[in-house]
Each structure stands twice: as structure tokens, then as C-alpha cells.
Amino acid sequence: MRFGKTLIRTALTVFIGVSLLLVGGCASDRQVISQAEQTHAGLQPAVITDPQLATYIQSVGDRIIAAAQQATKEGYHAPTKSNEDSSWMFSNQMKFHFVASDQLNAFTTGGEHMYVYTQLFQLCRSEDELAAVMAHEFAHVYGRHVHKGMNRQYAMMGAAAAAGATGYAVGKDDQRLTYAAGFAGAAMAAGQFVGMGYTRNDEREADDMGFDFYVRAGWDPAHFADFFKQMIEKGYDKTPEMMSDHPSLASRVQTINAKVAKLGPSSAQLRKAPVADKVQLSALQQRSQQVVAAMPKNDATKGAGLLLASFPSCVASVDTPTQKDAQQRVQAIVAKSKQQTK
């Protein structure tokens, strides 16, 4: 009974937040941060809390954030300007997380949290590849791309709020995937991000700004596109660009190569040593495998894993069959919960 009351209070909080978005007509920083926190509550069971791994990814992220902050002081800004204060983007509240998932992805909910899936981390052949992905994700925050997506998803968010109010009554045990984390936050995550994705222009902007932050932070510009190249080698770029919301990986590599060619010799002065060299990176990757293997397998981690699997791809041109299946499962849970409110 106590859990049920807590869930209802959480659901009401979510509902109020969504209602403010619907009335306001345009997502603000405060609202996006609030909804991102609700989402993080549902994802928390999958977050890697191992101190060594958490410190490492945050150290890489802090270099990116510091570079973006300095660029902003010098007059740099996102293509779409905002009248809101951006100082929160450079605070110590901004967190990068490794999350346990066998999906090849990285994602941000637009607020103070950015996620790198452990499967993607395992494939990184150097810190340059990891830093490039992380700079791209921070650029989505910097460009307020999630704000745009949330503005396109008001109707779905309203459905998610209804789902949160009755989530515990879903029914079968295998559908109570987020029991321990609280279904309201998970439903909100589904409402915000399943099917949202980023537009081609969002991805191009994130590549462009992410590249600038990456170079300013001291990594080798010649290796910014390495992870995209690896994705191409693994066959992730077979869908024609006209059939995808993303630019093709090949076109992204071509654009980045052109940016590298335009860099002057002064960019070499920005170069810094990596946070972890290749030997240290390999040890961290092995450690992440061990940490993931030791994590509990319960309803909370299953629910978080389902949500992580359902998020649109931010590294490939199209979502994988596994992602599409997870999206359908989340949408089915939300739809079933919504029906029970009628």
C-alpha cells in the first residue's frame, strides 16, 4: 500500500509537469531538466556506479563540457539561439553515465544526464572514439535538440502521464518490468523518447558542434570520425539516407573529413594526452564487463534495460530490429495502462 501511494504521488508530479508543457506550448530548460530527472529514475538501476568507471567517464565528459563553456565565453553558440540562461549546461550537475546494455547506442534525455551504453564502450578502439560519441551527445544538449523533440511529442507525453497514474495495475508479472524503479518514471520515458529520435538536421548540428568541442578539448581531430567508420565496417550504413531520419554514416564521415581539412596548424596546439591510454582503456573495458556481469537481474534492471533498448539510435542511421521490438513493447505497456483509465 505504501508503494502504491508513493507511485500515485510520483504520477501526479509527472502529470503536472506534462500539463505545464501542454499549456506552455514550448519546452523550457526547466521542464526538460525535470522530465529528464523522471526518466533517470527509471534508468537508475542500469547505471554503472563502480567508482573507477564512473570517475573515468565523467573525467572525459568534464573535458568536453569545459571546452564548450570556454567556446561559449568566446561567442560560440548553437545554430538555434535561445534566450534562456545556458550556465546549467556547464555545472557540476552535468553527468555522463555508463549504462549496462547490450545495445549499440548512446543517448541523452536533454537535461543533466548523458548515457553511453556498455556495448558501445566495448567497441571503442581508442579514447578518441569514445570522446567523439560523448561530445556528440553533449552537443544534443547544447543545441537543445530534445526540446524540439518534446515539442513534437506532446500528445504522446500526455498518454505517458496517464500510464504513470495506473502503471502498477498493468497486470501480468512480465509486464511489471519497472516495479522497483516506479512505473510512472518509466512511462514518462516512453512518452518522451520512444519514436522521438532526432532529425537529420539535429544530427548534423550535433556532429558539427561535437567536433568543435572535441577538438577544443584536446583530442585528435583526425580520429573524430573513427567510430562512424567502424559502424560502416560493421554494416550499419546500408539504409538509403532518404529512408532514414539520420544522415548516412558515410555522409557524416565525409562532412567531418572536410572540417578536419579546414583546420589550421594552430589546432595542434590544443592537443592533450588522453585521460586513459589504450592499455588503461582496455583495462576499463574489461572492468565494465565484470561489473555488468555482477549486476542484479531483477524487475528494476529489466525495466531499465527495456527502456534503454527502446531509445532511438543516436549512432546508426536506423534503429535495429531489437530497438524496434523494445519500442513496440514499451508502447504496448503504455497503451494498456492508458486503457485502464477509461
mmCIF file of C-alpha atoms in Angstrom:
data_model
loop_
_atom_site.group_PDB
_atom_site.id
_atom_site.type_symbol
_atom_site.label_atom_id
_atom_site.label_comp_id
_atom_site.label_asym_id
_atom_site.label_seq_id
_atom_site.Cartn_x
_atom_site.Cartn_y
_atom_site.Cartn_z
ATOM 1 C CA MET A 1 0.000 0.000 0.000
ATOM 2 C CA ARG A 2 2.820 2.409 0.847
ATOM 3 C CA PHE A 3 4.453 1.752 -2.520
ATOM 4 C CA GLY A 4 1.129 2.390 -4.238
ATOM 5 C CA LYS A 5 0.720 5.787 -2.555
ATOM 6 C CA THR A 6 4.268 6.742 -3.476
ATOM 7 C CA LEU A 7 3.610 5.770 -7.066
ATOM 8 C CA ILE A 8 0.448 7.865 -7.218
ATOM 9 C CA ARG A 9 2.316 10.906 -5.854
ATOM 10 C CA THR A 10 5.043 10.388 -8.452
ATOM 11 C CA ALA A 11 2.470 10.028 -11.206
ATOM 12 C CA LEU A 12 0.727 13.231 -10.149
ATOM 13 C CA THR A 13 4.042 15.070 -10.224
ATOM 14 C CA VAL A 14 4.666 13.763 -13.725
ATOM 15 C CA PHE A 15 1.150 14.714 -14.803
ATOM 16 C CA ILE A 16 1.580 18.280 -13.537
ATOM 17 C CA GLY A 17 4.879 18.599 -15.393
ATOM 18 C CA VAL A 18 3.334 17.367 -18.621
ATOM 19 C CA SER A 19 0.351 19.676 -18.197
ATOM 20 C CA LEU A 20 2.687 22.652 -17.896
ATOM 21 C CA LEU A 21 4.327 21.645 -21.144
ATOM 22 C CA LEU A 22 0.979 21.312 -22.892
ATOM 23 C CA VAL A 23 -0.169 24.716 -21.686
ATOM 24 C CA GLY A 24 3.134 26.447 -22.344
ATOM 25 C CA GLY A 25 3.336 25.109 -25.889
ATOM 26 C CA CYS A 26 7.132 25.034 -25.904
ATOM 27 C CA ALA A 27 9.528 23.060 -23.741
ATOM 28 C CA SER A 28 11.717 25.205 -21.481
ATOM 29 C CA ASP A 29 15.079 24.245 -19.967
ATOM 30 C CA ARG A 30 13.458 23.790 -16.564
ATOM 31 C CA GLN A 31 10.804 21.478 -17.955
ATOM 32 C CA VAL A 32 13.250 19.404 -19.988
ATOM 33 C CA ILE A 33 15.546 19.013 -16.964
ATOM 34 C CA SER A 34 12.584 17.967 -14.812
ATOM 35 C CA GLN A 35 11.416 15.337 -17.288
ATOM 36 C CA ALA A 36 14.991 14.088 -17.710
ATOM 37 C CA GLU A 37 15.164 13.509 -13.959
ATOM 38 C CA GLN A 38 11.947 11.469 -14.102
ATOM 39 C CA THR A 39 13.491 9.388 -16.860
ATOM 40 C CA HIS A 40 16.733 8.941 -14.946
ATOM 41 C CA ALA A 41 14.786 7.437 -12.048
ATOM 42 C CA GLY A 42 13.627 4.672 -14.379
ATOM 43 C CA LEU A 43 17.119 4.157 -15.810
ATOM 44 C CA GLN A 44 18.984 4.295 -12.497
ATOM 45 C CA PRO A 45 19.090 0.505 -11.988
ATOM 46 C CA ALA A 46 21.172 0.182 -15.174
ATOM 47 C CA VAL A 47 23.633 2.980 -14.316
ATOM 48 C CA ILE A 48 27.171 1.769 -13.593
ATOM 49 C CA THR A 49 28.129 3.105 -10.166
ATOM 50 C CA ASP A 50 31.565 1.480 -9.980
ATOM 51 C CA PRO A 51 33.814 4.369 -8.802
ATOM 52 C CA GLN A 52 36.629 3.695 -11.262
ATOM 53 C CA LEU A 53 34.353 3.556 -14.290
ATOM 54 C CA ALA A 54 32.160 6.438 -13.136
ATOM 55 C CA THR A 55 35.193 8.645 -12.487
ATOM 56 C CA TYR A 56 36.675 7.844 -15.876
ATOM 57 C CA ILE A 57 33.638 8.661 -17.998
ATOM 58 C CA GLN A 58 32.964 11.829 -16.013
ATOM 59 C CA SER A 59 36.586 12.937 -16.474
ATOM 60 C CA VAL A 60 36.224 12.592 -20.247
ATOM 61 C CA GLY A 61 32.882 14.390 -20.099
ATOM 62 C CA ASP A 62 34.228 17.216 -17.966
ATOM 63 C CA ARG A 63 36.887 17.981 -20.594
ATOM 64 C CA ILE A 64 34.168 18.260 -23.238
ATOM 65 C CA ILE A 65 31.974 20.457 -21.059
ATOM 66 C CA ALA A 66 34.878 22.744 -20.114
ATOM 67 C CA ALA A 67 35.749 23.168 -23.794
ATOM 68 C CA ALA A 68 32.136 24.052 -24.628
ATOM 69 C CA GLN A 69 32.000 26.546 -21.776
ATOM 70 C CA GLN A 70 35.157 28.295 -22.952
ATOM 71 C CA ALA A 71 33.858 28.378 -26.518
ATOM 72 C CA THR A 72 30.627 29.947 -25.312
ATOM 73 C CA LYS A 73 32.545 32.644 -23.447
ATOM 74 C CA GLU A 74 34.274 33.416 -26.743
ATOM 75 C CA GLY A 75 30.949 33.887 -28.525
ATOM 76 C CA TYR A 76 30.228 30.366 -29.779
ATOM 77 C CA HIS A 77 26.557 29.354 -29.799
ATOM 78 C CA ALA A 78 24.192 26.743 -31.179
ATOM 79 C CA PRO A 79 22.659 27.431 -34.628
ATOM 80 C CA THR A 80 19.275 27.951 -32.967
ATOM 81 C CA LYS A 81 19.803 30.574 -30.305
ATOM 82 C CA SER A 82 17.901 30.540 -27.024
ATOM 83 C CA ASN A 83 17.058 33.376 -24.692
ATOM 84 C CA GLU A 84 17.452 31.074 -21.686
ATOM 85 C CA ASP A 85 20.495 31.021 -19.439
ATOM 86 C CA SER A 86 22.790 28.176 -20.501
ATOM 87 C CA SER A 87 25.007 28.167 -17.402
ATOM 88 C CA TRP A 88 23.386 24.946 -16.127
ATOM 89 C CA MET A 89 24.986 23.093 -19.040
ATOM 90 C CA PHE A 90 28.428 23.777 -17.584
ATOM 91 C CA SER A 91 27.705 22.995 -13.929
ATOM 92 C CA ASN A 92 28.886 20.035 -11.892
ATOM 93 C CA GLN A 93 25.352 18.655 -12.141
ATOM 94 C CA MET A 94 26.021 17.526 -15.717
ATOM 95 C CA LYS A 95 26.624 13.784 -15.571
ATOM 96 C CA PHE A 96 27.832 11.194 -18.065
ATOM 97 C CA HIS A 97 26.943 7.601 -17.221
ATOM 98 C CA PHE A 98 27.905 4.167 -18.433
ATOM 99 C CA VAL A 99 24.722 2.088 -18.531
ATOM 100 C CA ALA A 100 24.506 -1.690 -18.709
ATOM 101 C CA SER A 101 23.066 -2.579 -22.101
ATOM 102 C CA ASP A 102 23.935 -4.939 -24.926
ATOM 103 C CA GLN A 103 22.577 -2.405 -27.413
ATOM 104 C CA LEU A 104 24.976 -0.325 -29.504
ATOM 105 C CA ASN A 105 23.912 3.190 -28.599
ATOM 106 C CA ALA A 106 24.463 6.406 -26.666
ATOM 107 C CA PHE A 107 21.691 8.775 -25.708
ATOM 108 C CA THR A 108 20.786 11.911 -23.797
ATOM 109 C CA THR A 109 17.463 12.926 -22.322
ATOM 110 C CA GLY A 110 18.317 16.577 -22.864
ATOM 111 C CA GLY A 111 18.804 17.586 -19.248
ATOM 112 C CA GLU A 112 21.709 16.847 -16.960
ATOM 113 C CA HIS A 113 22.252 13.195 -17.923
ATOM 114 C CA MET A 114 24.029 11.611 -20.893
ATOM 115 C CA TYR A 115 24.339 7.854 -21.308
ATOM 116 C CA VAL A 116 26.919 5.645 -23.004
ATOM 117 C CA TYR A 117 25.849 2.021 -23.365
ATOM 118 C CA THR A 118 28.433 -0.539 -22.253
ATOM 119 C CA GLN A 119 28.181 -2.362 -25.590
ATOM 120 C CA LEU A 120 29.311 0.800 -27.371
ATOM 121 C CA PHE A 121 32.104 1.272 -24.841
ATOM 122 C CA GLN A 122 33.345 -2.249 -25.542
ATOM 123 C CA LEU A 123 33.713 -1.427 -29.236
ATOM 124 C CA CYS A 124 35.742 1.756 -28.758
ATOM 125 C CA ARG A 125 39.258 1.164 -30.043
ATOM 126 C CA SER A 126 40.594 4.367 -28.515
ATOM 127 C CA GLU A 127 39.503 7.151 -26.215
ATOM 128 C CA ASP A 128 39.142 9.330 -29.310
ATOM 129 C CA GLU A 129 36.194 7.193 -30.418
ATOM 130 C CA LEU A 130 34.539 7.363 -27.005
ATOM 131 C CA ALA A 131 35.148 11.111 -26.670
ATOM 132 C CA ALA A 132 33.688 11.748 -30.128
ATOM 133 C CA VAL A 133 30.448 9.949 -29.204
ATOM 134 C CA MET A 134 30.268 11.768 -25.870
ATOM 135 C CA ALA A 135 30.920 15.176 -27.489
ATOM 136 C CA HIS A 136 28.117 14.426 -29.953
ATOM 137 C CA GLU A 137 25.715 13.645 -27.090
ATOM 138 C CA PHE A 138 26.632 16.783 -25.176
ATOM 139 C CA ALA A 139 26.094 18.757 -28.390
ATOM 140 C CA HIS A 140 22.493 17.499 -28.451
ATOM 141 C CA VAL A 141 22.062 19.077 -25.008
ATOM 142 C CA TYR A 142 23.904 22.244 -26.041
ATOM 143 C CA GLY A 143 21.715 22.564 -29.136
ATOM 144 C CA ARG A 144 18.535 21.867 -27.113
ATOM 145 C CA HIS A 145 17.551 19.156 -29.583
ATOM 146 C CA VAL A 146 15.490 17.242 -27.024
ATOM 147 C CA HIS A 147 13.426 20.394 -26.525
ATOM 148 C CA LYS A 148 12.481 20.213 -30.195
ATOM 149 C CA GLY A 149 11.617 16.537 -29.961
ATOM 150 C CA MET A 150 9.497 17.057 -26.875
ATOM 151 C CA ASN A 151 7.582 19.786 -28.662
ATOM 152 C CA ARG A 152 6.737 17.191 -31.321
ATOM 153 C CA GLN A 153 5.646 14.657 -28.737
ATOM 154 C CA TYR A 154 3.128 16.477 -26.520
ATOM 155 C CA ALA A 155 0.319 14.051 -27.303
ATOM 156 C CA MET A 156 2.481 11.042 -26.517
ATOM 157 C CA MET A 157 3.648 12.632 -23.271
ATOM 158 C CA GLY A 158 0.054 13.124 -22.208
ATOM 159 C CA ALA A 159 -0.533 9.420 -22.770
ATOM 160 C CA ALA A 160 2.521 8.619 -20.691
ATOM 161 C CA ALA A 161 1.217 10.652 -17.773
ATOM 162 C CA ALA A 162 -1.992 8.620 -17.847
ATOM 163 C CA ALA A 163 0.079 5.453 -17.926
ATOM 164 C CA GLY A 164 2.035 6.571 -14.882
ATOM 165 C CA ALA A 165 -1.148 7.015 -12.866
ATOM 166 C CA THR A 166 -2.123 3.366 -13.262
ATOM 167 C CA GLY A 167 1.148 1.682 -14.104
ATOM 168 C CA TYR A 168 1.130 -0.710 -11.189
ATOM 169 C CA ALA A 169 -2.167 -2.171 -12.391
ATOM 170 C CA VAL A 170 -0.707 -3.329 -15.720
ATOM 171 C CA GLY A 171 -1.395 -6.953 -14.816
ATOM 172 C CA LYS A 172 0.912 -9.811 -15.676
ATOM 173 C CA ASP A 173 4.189 -10.170 -13.839
ATOM 174 C CA ASP A 174 6.235 -9.961 -17.035
ATOM 175 C CA GLN A 175 4.713 -6.556 -17.718
ATOM 176 C CA ARG A 176 5.682 -5.109 -14.315
ATOM 177 C CA LEU A 177 9.176 -4.526 -15.604
ATOM 178 C CA THR A 178 9.813 -1.383 -13.613
ATOM 179 C CA TYR A 179 8.206 -2.344 -10.300
ATOM 180 C CA ALA A 180 11.165 -1.399 -8.138
ATOM 181 C CA ALA A 181 12.045 1.790 -10.042
ATOM 182 C CA GLY A 182 8.468 3.081 -10.241
ATOM 183 C CA PHE A 183 6.361 2.746 -13.346
ATOM 184 C CA ALA A 184 5.467 6.433 -13.548
ATOM 185 C CA GLY A 185 9.006 7.494 -14.386
ATOM 186 C CA ALA A 186 9.357 4.665 -16.890
ATOM 187 C CA ALA A 187 6.096 5.591 -18.590
ATOM 188 C CA MET A 188 7.268 9.162 -18.888
ATOM 189 C CA ALA A 189 10.470 7.926 -20.506
ATOM 190 C CA ALA A 190 8.419 6.008 -23.030
ATOM 191 C CA GLY A 191 6.220 9.009 -23.684
ATOM 192 C CA GLN A 192 9.143 11.343 -24.227
ATOM 193 C CA PHE A 193 11.574 9.311 -26.202
ATOM 194 C CA VAL A 194 10.058 6.266 -27.928
ATOM 195 C CA GLY A 195 9.664 7.311 -31.526
ATOM 196 C CA MET A 196 11.064 10.785 -30.889
ATOM 197 C CA GLY A 197 14.548 10.463 -32.302
ATOM 198 C CA TYR A 198 16.471 13.335 -33.807
ATOM 199 C CA THR A 199 16.068 14.884 -37.218
ATOM 200 C CA ARG A 200 18.812 14.842 -39.836
ATOM 201 C CA ASN A 201 19.485 18.483 -39.082
ATOM 202 C CA ASP A 202 19.781 17.733 -35.336
ATOM 203 C CA GLU A 203 22.349 15.032 -36.058
ATOM 204 C CA ARG A 204 24.332 17.249 -38.401
ATOM 205 C CA GLU A 205 24.363 20.027 -35.818
ATOM 206 C CA ALA A 206 25.457 17.595 -33.098
ATOM 207 C CA ASP A 207 28.294 16.331 -35.296
ATOM 208 C CA ASP A 208 29.344 19.889 -36.117
ATOM 209 C CA MET A 209 29.271 21.230 -32.557
ATOM 210 C CA GLY A 210 30.548 17.975 -31.083
ATOM 211 C CA PHE A 211 33.555 18.117 -33.394
ATOM 212 C CA ASP A 212 34.351 21.663 -32.267
ATOM 213 C CA PHE A 213 34.120 20.725 -28.568
ATOM 214 C CA TYR A 214 36.156 17.542 -29.119
ATOM 215 C CA VAL A 215 38.974 19.439 -30.858
ATOM 216 C CA ARG A 216 38.981 22.227 -28.263
ATOM 217 C CA ALA A 217 39.109 19.578 -25.507
ATOM 218 C CA GLY A 218 42.365 18.214 -26.915
ATOM 219 C CA TRP A 219 41.609 15.011 -28.822
ATOM 220 C CA ASP A 220 42.921 14.333 -32.325
ATOM 221 C CA PRO A 221 40.505 15.713 -34.967
ATOM 222 C CA ALA A 222 41.684 13.113 -37.455
ATOM 223 C CA HIS A 223 40.056 10.429 -35.280
ATOM 224 C CA PHE A 224 36.684 12.079 -34.615
ATOM 225 C CA ALA A 225 35.021 10.022 -37.361
ATOM 226 C CA ASP A 226 36.680 6.720 -36.422
ATOM 227 C CA PHE A 227 33.644 5.282 -34.647
ATOM 228 C CA PHE A 228 31.398 6.128 -37.614
ATOM 229 C CA LYS A 229 33.899 4.367 -39.865
ATOM 230 C CA GLN A 230 33.793 1.333 -37.596
ATOM 231 C CA MET A 231 29.988 1.338 -37.798
ATOM 232 C CA ILE A 232 30.201 1.389 -41.592
ATOM 233 C CA GLU A 233 32.621 -1.562 -41.499
ATOM 234 C CA LYS A 234 30.117 -3.480 -39.369
ATOM 235 C CA GLY A 235 27.324 -2.920 -41.893
ATOM 236 C CA TYR A 236 25.278 -0.245 -40.103
ATOM 237 C CA ASP A 237 25.056 2.085 -43.122
ATOM 238 C CA LYS A 238 23.073 0.090 -45.673
ATOM 239 C CA THR A 239 19.811 2.037 -45.479
ATOM 240 C CA PRO A 240 19.427 4.800 -48.115
ATOM 241 C CA GLU A 241 19.610 8.234 -46.494
ATOM 242 C CA MET A 242 16.203 9.228 -47.908
ATOM 243 C CA MET A 243 14.641 6.408 -45.854
ATOM 244 C CA SER A 244 16.229 7.498 -42.575
ATOM 245 C CA ASP A 245 15.805 10.409 -40.162
ATOM 246 C CA HIS A 246 19.601 10.430 -39.870
ATOM 247 C CA PRO A 247 22.223 11.433 -42.423
ATOM 248 C CA SER A 248 24.097 8.389 -43.678
ATOM 249 C CA LEU A 249 27.236 7.448 -41.780
ATOM 250 C CA ALA A 250 29.229 7.829 -44.998
ATOM 251 C CA SER A 251 27.997 11.406 -45.483
ATOM 252 C CA ARG A 252 28.775 12.204 -41.848
ATOM 253 C CA VAL A 253 32.335 10.933 -42.295
ATOM 254 C CA GLN A 254 32.683 12.986 -45.475
ATOM 255 C CA THR A 255 31.491 16.151 -43.717
ATOM 256 C CA ILE A 256 33.837 15.593 -40.787
ATOM 257 C CA ASN A 257 36.793 14.954 -43.105
ATOM 258 C CA ALA A 258 36.075 18.318 -44.756
ATOM 259 C CA LYS A 259 36.102 20.023 -41.334
ATOM 260 C CA VAL A 260 39.423 18.353 -40.496
ATOM 261 C CA ALA A 261 40.900 19.582 -43.773
ATOM 262 C CA LYS A 262 39.910 23.173 -42.928
ATOM 263 C CA LEU A 263 41.670 23.165 -39.557
ATOM 264 C CA GLY A 264 44.743 25.290 -39.375
ATOM 265 C CA PRO A 265 48.066 24.254 -37.814
ATOM 266 C CA SER A 266 47.091 26.056 -34.600
ATOM 267 C CA SER A 267 44.685 23.208 -33.756
ATOM 268 C CA ALA A 268 47.688 21.010 -32.974
ATOM 269 C CA GLN A 269 48.448 23.275 -30.009
ATOM 270 C CA LEU A 270 45.177 22.191 -28.405
ATOM 271 C CA ARG A 271 46.200 18.535 -28.288
ATOM 272 C CA LYS A 272 46.279 16.863 -24.877
ATOM 273 C CA ALA A 273 47.073 13.383 -23.624
ATOM 274 C CA PRO A 274 44.023 11.107 -23.271
ATOM 275 C CA VAL A 275 42.503 10.501 -19.867
ATOM 276 C CA ALA A 276 43.221 6.800 -20.449
ATOM 277 C CA ASP A 277 45.759 5.424 -22.916
ATOM 278 C CA LYS A 278 44.992 2.266 -24.897
ATOM 279 C CA VAL A 279 46.254 -0.087 -22.170
ATOM 280 C CA GLN A 280 44.239 1.695 -19.494
ATOM 281 C CA LEU A 281 41.191 1.853 -21.761
ATOM 282 C CA SER A 282 41.352 -1.886 -22.330
ATOM 283 C CA ALA A 283 41.508 -2.484 -18.576
ATOM 284 C CA LEU A 284 38.460 -0.249 -18.071
ATOM 285 C CA GLN A 285 36.561 -2.119 -20.759
ATOM 286 C CA GLN A 286 37.324 -5.424 -19.061
ATOM 287 C CA ARG A 287 36.244 -3.970 -15.746
ATOM 288 C CA SER A 288 32.940 -2.824 -17.229
ATOM 289 C CA GLN A 289 32.255 -6.372 -18.421
ATOM 290 C CA GLN A 290 32.877 -7.701 -14.920
ATOM 291 C CA VAL A 291 30.697 -5.034 -13.306
ATOM 292 C CA VAL A 292 27.808 -5.677 -15.695
ATOM 293 C CA ALA A 293 28.031 -9.441 -15.131
ATOM 294 C CA ALA A 294 27.774 -8.893 -11.361
ATOM 295 C CA MET A 295 24.758 -6.589 -11.513
ATOM 296 C CA PRO A 296 21.454 -7.981 -10.148
ATOM 297 C CA LYS A 297 18.927 -9.337 -12.631
ATOM 298 C CA ASN A 298 15.580 -8.199 -11.250
ATOM 299 C CA ASP A 299 12.460 -6.317 -12.343
ATOM 300 C CA ALA A 300 14.153 -2.956 -11.897
ATOM 301 C CA THR A 301 17.147 -3.763 -14.100
ATOM 302 C CA LYS A 302 14.902 -5.472 -16.663
ATOM 303 C CA GLY A 303 12.723 -2.384 -16.847
ATOM 304 C CA ALA A 304 15.698 -0.070 -17.210
ATOM 305 C CA GLY A 305 17.141 -2.360 -19.861
ATOM 306 C CA LEU A 306 13.897 -2.311 -21.819
ATOM 307 C CA LEU A 307 13.801 1.474 -21.777
ATOM 308 C CA LEU A 308 17.436 1.735 -22.849
ATOM 309 C CA ALA A 309 16.781 -0.675 -25.704
ATOM 310 C CA SER A 310 13.756 1.342 -26.809
ATOM 311 C CA PHE A 311 15.561 4.683 -27.194
ATOM 312 C CA PRO A 312 16.126 5.684 -30.829
ATOM 313 C CA SER A 313 19.593 5.121 -32.221
ATOM 314 C CA CYS A 314 21.960 8.054 -31.974
ATOM 315 C CA VAL A 315 24.899 6.357 -33.689
ATOM 316 C CA ALA A 316 23.361 4.318 -36.519
ATOM 317 C CA SER A 317 21.268 5.556 -39.435
ATOM 318 C CA VAL A 318 18.232 3.481 -38.457
ATOM 319 C CA ASP A 319 17.014 1.616 -35.387
ATOM 320 C CA THR A 320 17.839 -2.073 -35.195
ATOM 321 C CA PRO A 321 15.130 -4.782 -35.083
ATOM 322 C CA THR A 322 15.847 -5.189 -31.358
ATOM 323 C CA GLN A 323 15.268 -1.482 -30.762
ATOM 324 C CA LYS A 324 12.046 -1.540 -32.763
ATOM 325 C CA ASP A 325 10.817 -4.545 -30.797
ATOM 326 C CA ALA A 326 11.597 -2.798 -27.487
ATOM 327 C CA GLN A 327 9.792 0.330 -28.688
ATOM 328 C CA GLN A 328 6.698 -1.727 -29.514
ATOM 329 C CA ARG A 329 6.785 -3.413 -26.091
ATOM 330 C CA VAL A 330 7.049 -0.083 -24.265
ATOM 331 C CA GLN A 331 4.272 1.428 -26.359
ATOM 332 C CA ALA A 332 2.084 -1.616 -25.660
ATOM 333 C CA ILE A 333 2.599 -1.212 -21.906
ATOM 334 C CA VAL A 334 1.753 2.469 -22.065
ATOM 335 C CA ALA A 335 -1.312 1.805 -24.259
ATOM 336 C CA LYS A 336 -2.590 -0.936 -21.936
ATOM 337 C CA SER A 337 -2.181 1.313 -18.916
ATOM 338 C CA LYS A 338 -3.968 4.141 -20.685
ATOM 339 C CA GLN A 339 -6.917 1.861 -21.472
ATOM 340 C CA GLN A 340 -7.324 1.074 -17.777
ATOM 341 C CA THR A 341 -8.004 4.745 -17.061
ATOM 342 C CA LYS A 342 -11.101 4.716 -19.235
#
